[in-house]
Amino acid sequence: MDVVNECRDLGLIAGIITADNVVMRESDFTQTDELAKLVDVRRSQEFPPDRLKQAVRAMLKNGGFKPTGRNKPASEYLAQAAREERFPYINNLVDINNYFSLFSGLPISMLDSDIVGSSLILRKGLEGESYVFNSGGQVIDLKGLICSASADSEPLGNPVKDSMKAKLSSSTRNIIAVIYAPSDYFDRMRIEELGRQFAVKLTDYASADSTAVTVV
């Protein structure tokens, strides 16, 4: 998959992980136990650390978006859920995504790559752009927000909430994950290593038969 990062000037460095022929299923005991141990560690911590929290928020503010309240980065939501003992356990694929977000303190999108198409464009949301992000029909305003867009430039994911259109379903077979990282906090090597670890889990826990990691 071709990836274009148009948000470097906003301070974004992105890790892109693709995986083919994944199998969505209930997380097995080993995966659930691994995630539960990390949740237990984060339960007693102020996480993400303040410097990282502010770096991620600054990256989103650079485009004019306000990452507060209901629009805070997904990584902050997960950490808060851990502290409040309401961390979500969903399925093997989403649990991998949430594990690495809780591990790194970074927001991560996981999208159905067959819906994304042949290329991914990381770009700033435009005036008037929005999409539905949950089954209740709620909409997020994308103006100024870093977005993961399809080959035809349709926004499908972002560091706050992913679209319903590209979210994983029981028919998903191929996925793309996007790690959104502030370039003044993370270098390419750290993001690439995180992506490799992510890819290993997709093989171990989701039976992916082909994975690739790119940093842009």
GROMACS .gro file of C-alpha atoms in nm:
model
  216
    1MET     CA    1   0.000   0.000   0.000
    2ASP     CA    2   0.124   0.347  -0.088
    3VAL     CA    3   0.123   0.596   0.201
    4VAL     CA    4   0.147   0.972   0.172
    5ASN     CA    5   0.205   1.185   0.483
    6GLU     CA    6   0.082   1.539   0.420
    7CYS     CA    7   0.093   1.620   0.793
    8ARG     CA    8   0.466   1.633   0.855
    9ASP     CA    9   0.437   2.008   0.899
   10LEU     CA   10   0.191   1.940   1.184
   11GLY     CA   11   0.458   1.733   1.359
   12LEU     CA   12   0.325   1.389   1.264
   13ILE     CA   13   0.539   1.080   1.223
   14ALA     CA   14   0.325   0.776   1.151
   15GLY     CA   15   0.381   0.404   1.180
   16ILE     CA   16   0.179   0.205   0.926
   17ILE     CA   17   0.119  -0.165   0.982
   18THR     CA   18  -0.062  -0.376   0.724
   19ALA     CA   19  -0.173  -0.736   0.770
   20ASP     CA   20  -0.343  -0.974   0.529
   21ASN     CA   21  -0.578  -1.265   0.590
   22VAL     CA   22  -0.639  -1.189   0.955
   23VAL     CA   23  -0.900  -1.381   1.152
   24MET     CA   24  -1.127  -1.191   1.391
   25ARG     CA   25  -1.218  -1.395   1.697
   26GLU     CA   26  -1.250  -1.376   2.072
   27SER     CA   27  -0.917  -1.310   2.240
   28ASP     CA   28  -0.767  -1.623   2.390
   29PHE     CA   29  -0.648  -1.649   2.750
   30THR     CA   30  -0.286  -1.564   2.670
   31GLN     CA   31  -0.378  -1.243   2.489
   32THR     CA   32  -0.636  -1.138   2.747
   33ASP     CA   33  -0.395  -1.207   3.032
   34GLU     CA   34  -0.121  -1.001   2.865
   35LEU     CA   35  -0.357  -0.708   2.817
   36ALA     CA   36  -0.499  -0.738   3.170
   37LYS     CA   37  -0.148  -0.719   3.319
   38LEU     CA   38  -0.078  -0.397   3.131
   39VAL     CA   39  -0.416  -0.254   3.232
   40ASP     CA   40  -0.331  -0.337   3.594
   41VAL     CA   41  -0.001  -0.148   3.566
   42ARG     CA   42  -0.166   0.157   3.409
   43ARG     CA   43  -0.445   0.154   3.669
   44SER     CA   44  -0.211   0.300   3.929
   45GLN     CA   45  -0.027   0.544   3.699
   46GLU     CA   46  -0.087   0.889   3.559
   47PHE     CA   47  -0.049   0.782   3.199
   48PRO     CA   48   0.038   0.899   2.940
   49PRO     CA   49   0.312   1.100   3.116
   50ASP     CA   50   0.242   1.470   3.096
   51ARG     CA   51   0.516   1.548   2.843
   52LEU     CA   52   0.387   1.285   2.602
   53LYS     CA   53   0.026   1.383   2.661
   54GLN     CA   54   0.103   1.745   2.580
   55ALA     CA   55   0.311   1.647   2.274
   56VAL     CA   56   0.023   1.445   2.125
   57ARG     CA   57  -0.226   1.722   2.197
   58ALA     CA   58   0.007   1.985   2.049
   59MET     CA   59   0.037   1.777   1.731
   60LEU     CA   60  -0.342   1.782   1.694
   61LYS     CA   61  -0.367   2.151   1.785
   62ASN     CA   62  -0.120   2.238   1.509
   63GLY     CA   63  -0.396   2.189   1.254
   64GLY     CA   64  -0.647   2.396   1.451
   65PHE     CA   65  -0.827   2.106   1.622
   66LYS     CA   66  -0.909   2.121   1.995
   67PRO     CA   67  -0.824   1.779   2.150
   68THR     CA   68  -1.015   1.817   2.477
   69GLY     CA   69  -1.328   1.677   2.637
   70ARG     CA   70  -1.499   1.426   2.410
   71ASN     CA   71  -1.240   1.507   2.143
   72LYS     CA   72  -0.934   1.402   2.343
   73PRO     CA   73  -0.696   1.150   2.182
   74ALA     CA   74  -0.813   0.788   2.197
   75SER     CA   75  -0.499   0.694   2.392
   76GLU     CA   76  -0.605   0.922   2.678
   77TYR     CA   77  -0.951   0.765   2.680
   78LEU     CA   78  -0.802   0.415   2.709
   79ALA     CA   79  -0.568   0.516   2.990
   80GLN     CA   80  -0.857   0.676   3.177
   81ALA     CA   81  -1.065   0.362   3.126
   82ALA     CA   82  -0.783   0.157   3.281
   83ARG     CA   83  -0.766   0.385   3.585
   84GLU     CA   84  -1.143   0.369   3.627
   85GLU     CA   85  -1.153  -0.012   3.589
   86ARG     CA   86  -1.373  -0.004   3.279
   87PHE     CA   87  -1.117  -0.097   3.015
   88PRO     CA   88  -1.289  -0.253   2.712
   89TYR     CA   89  -1.207  -0.608   2.599
   90ILE     CA   90  -1.353  -0.649   2.250
   91ASN     CA   91  -1.192  -0.910   2.024
   92ASN     CA   92  -0.843  -1.019   1.925
   93LEU     CA   93  -0.788  -0.743   1.667
   94VAL     CA   94  -0.920  -0.451   1.869
   95ASP     CA   95  -0.744  -0.582   2.179
   96ILE     CA   96  -0.410  -0.577   1.992
   97ASN     CA   97  -0.476  -0.218   1.890
   98ASN     CA   98  -0.574  -0.114   2.242
   99TYR     CA   99  -0.278  -0.297   2.396
  100PHE     CA  100  -0.028  -0.098   2.191
  101SER     CA  101  -0.207   0.229   2.249
  102LEU     CA  102  -0.204   0.167   2.625
  103PHE     CA  103   0.158   0.049   2.603
  104SER     CA  104   0.285   0.348   2.403
  105GLY     CA  105   0.050   0.628   2.506
  106LEU     CA  106  -0.021   0.697   2.138
  107PRO     CA  107  -0.353   0.700   1.952
  108ILE     CA  108  -0.384   0.427   1.688
  109SER     CA  109  -0.640   0.369   1.415
  110MET     CA  110  -0.716   0.018   1.294
  111LEU     CA  111  -0.910   0.014   0.968
  112ASP     CA  112  -1.036  -0.235   0.711
  113SER     CA  113  -0.779  -0.191   0.434
  114ASP     CA  114  -1.017  -0.322   0.168
  115ILE     CA  115  -1.227  -0.014   0.238
  116VAL     CA  116  -0.925   0.216   0.250
  117GLY     CA  117  -0.812   0.100  -0.094
  118SER     CA  118  -0.476   0.101  -0.268
  119SER     CA  119  -0.327   0.398  -0.085
  120LEU     CA  120  -0.352   0.585   0.243
  121ILE     CA  121  -0.332   0.963   0.265
  122LEU     CA  122  -0.257   1.129   0.597
  123ARG     CA  123  -0.400   1.478   0.564
  124LYS     CA  124  -0.568   1.757   0.757
  125GLY     CA  125  -0.946   1.756   0.774
  126LEU     CA  126  -1.113   2.029   0.573
  127GLU     CA  127  -1.387   2.277   0.655
  128GLY     CA  128  -1.722   2.097   0.651
  129GLU     CA  129  -1.580   1.743   0.662
  130SER     CA  130  -1.720   1.497   0.914
  131TYR     CA  131  -1.814   1.133   0.953
  132VAL     CA  132  -2.023   0.904   1.171
  133PHE     CA  133  -1.810   0.731   1.436
  134ASN     CA  134  -2.053   0.505   1.623
  135SER     CA  135  -2.365   0.298   1.577
  136GLY     CA  136  -2.574   0.573   1.736
  137GLY     CA  137  -2.502   0.799   1.438
  138GLN     CA  138  -2.287   1.051   1.625
  139VAL     CA  139  -2.067   1.268   1.406
  140ILE     CA  140  -1.720   1.415   1.458
  141ASP     CA  141  -1.617   1.742   1.292
  142LEU     CA  142  -1.285   1.679   1.117
  143LYS     CA  143  -1.179   2.038   1.048
  144GLY     CA  144  -0.809   2.074   1.127
  145LEU     CA  145  -0.776   1.717   1.255
  146ILE     CA  146  -0.514   1.475   1.125
  147CYS     CA  147  -0.706   1.215   0.922
  148SER     CA  148  -0.631   0.881   0.760
  149ALA     CA  149  -0.797   0.903   0.420
  150SER     CA  150  -0.867   0.650   0.148
  151ALA     CA  151  -0.721   0.634  -0.202
  152ASP     CA  152  -0.992   0.878  -0.317
  153SER     CA  153  -0.920   1.108  -0.017
  154GLU     CA  154  -1.226   1.013   0.191
  155PRO     CA  155  -1.142   1.049   0.563
  156LEU     CA  156  -1.188   0.718   0.747
  157GLY     CA  157  -0.989   0.743   1.068
  158ASN     CA  158  -0.812   0.985   1.303
  159PRO     CA  159  -0.640   0.992   1.643
  160VAL     CA  160  -0.971   1.055   1.823
  161LYS     CA  161  -1.242   0.839   1.667
  162ASP     CA  162  -1.246   0.616   1.359
  163SER     CA  163  -1.535   0.612   1.113
  164MET     CA  164  -1.804   0.348   1.119
  165LYS     CA  165  -1.745   0.293   0.747
  166ALA     CA  166  -1.391   0.159   0.790
  167LYS     CA  167  -1.417   0.000   1.134
  168LEU     CA  168  -1.347  -0.371   1.155
  169SER     CA  169  -1.631  -0.618   1.113
  170SER     CA  170  -1.675  -0.993   1.099
  171SER     CA  171  -1.608  -0.976   0.725
  172THR     CA  172  -1.273  -0.796   0.765
  173ARG     CA  173  -0.981  -0.994   0.626
  174ASN     CA  174  -0.713  -0.730   0.569
  175ILE     CA  175  -0.627  -0.445   0.803
  176ILE     CA  176  -0.419  -0.133   0.826
  177ALA     CA  177  -0.317   0.025   1.156
  178VAL     CA  178  -0.192   0.383   1.185
  179ILE     CA  179   0.018   0.492   1.484
  180TYR     CA  180  -0.003   0.871   1.522
  181ALA     CA  181   0.311   1.002   1.693
  182PRO     CA  182   0.453   1.351   1.754
  183SER     CA  183   0.784   1.381   1.569
  184ASP     CA  184   0.937   1.597   1.842
  185TYR     CA  185   0.895   1.309   2.088
  186PHE     CA  186   0.950   0.993   1.880
  187ASP     CA  187   1.206   0.912   1.613
  188ARG     CA  188   1.169   0.672   1.321
  189MET     CA  189   1.349   0.386   1.495
  190ARG     CA  190   1.115   0.386   1.794
  191ILE     CA  191   0.804   0.396   1.578
  192GLU     CA  192   0.938   0.124   1.349
  193GLU     CA  193   1.012  -0.101   1.647
  194LEU     CA  194   0.663  -0.042   1.787
  195GLY     CA  195   0.522  -0.129   1.444
  196ARG     CA  196   0.724  -0.452   1.431
  197GLN     CA  197   0.595  -0.556   1.773
  198PHE     CA  198   0.243  -0.478   1.656
  199ALA     CA  199   0.293  -0.693   1.344
  200VAL     CA  200   0.416  -0.987   1.553
  201LYS     CA  201   0.099  -0.977   1.764
  202LEU     CA  202  -0.113  -0.974   1.447
  203THR     CA  203   0.062  -1.293   1.340
  204ASP     CA  204   0.046  -1.457   1.683
  205TYR     CA  205  -0.308  -1.361   1.782
  206ALA     CA  206  -0.488  -1.298   1.451
  207SER     CA  207  -0.320  -1.554   1.221
  208ALA     CA  208  -0.201  -1.287   0.973
  209ASP     CA  209  -0.005  -1.455   0.696
  210SER     CA  210   0.159  -1.137   0.568
  211THR     CA  211   0.253  -0.817   0.748
  212ALA     CA  212   0.449  -0.502   0.661
  213VAL     CA  213   0.565  -0.198   0.856
  214THR     CA  214   0.632   0.149   0.714
  215VAL     CA  215   0.722   0.476   0.884
  216VAL     CA  216   0.635   0.802   0.711
   0.00000   0.00000   0.00000
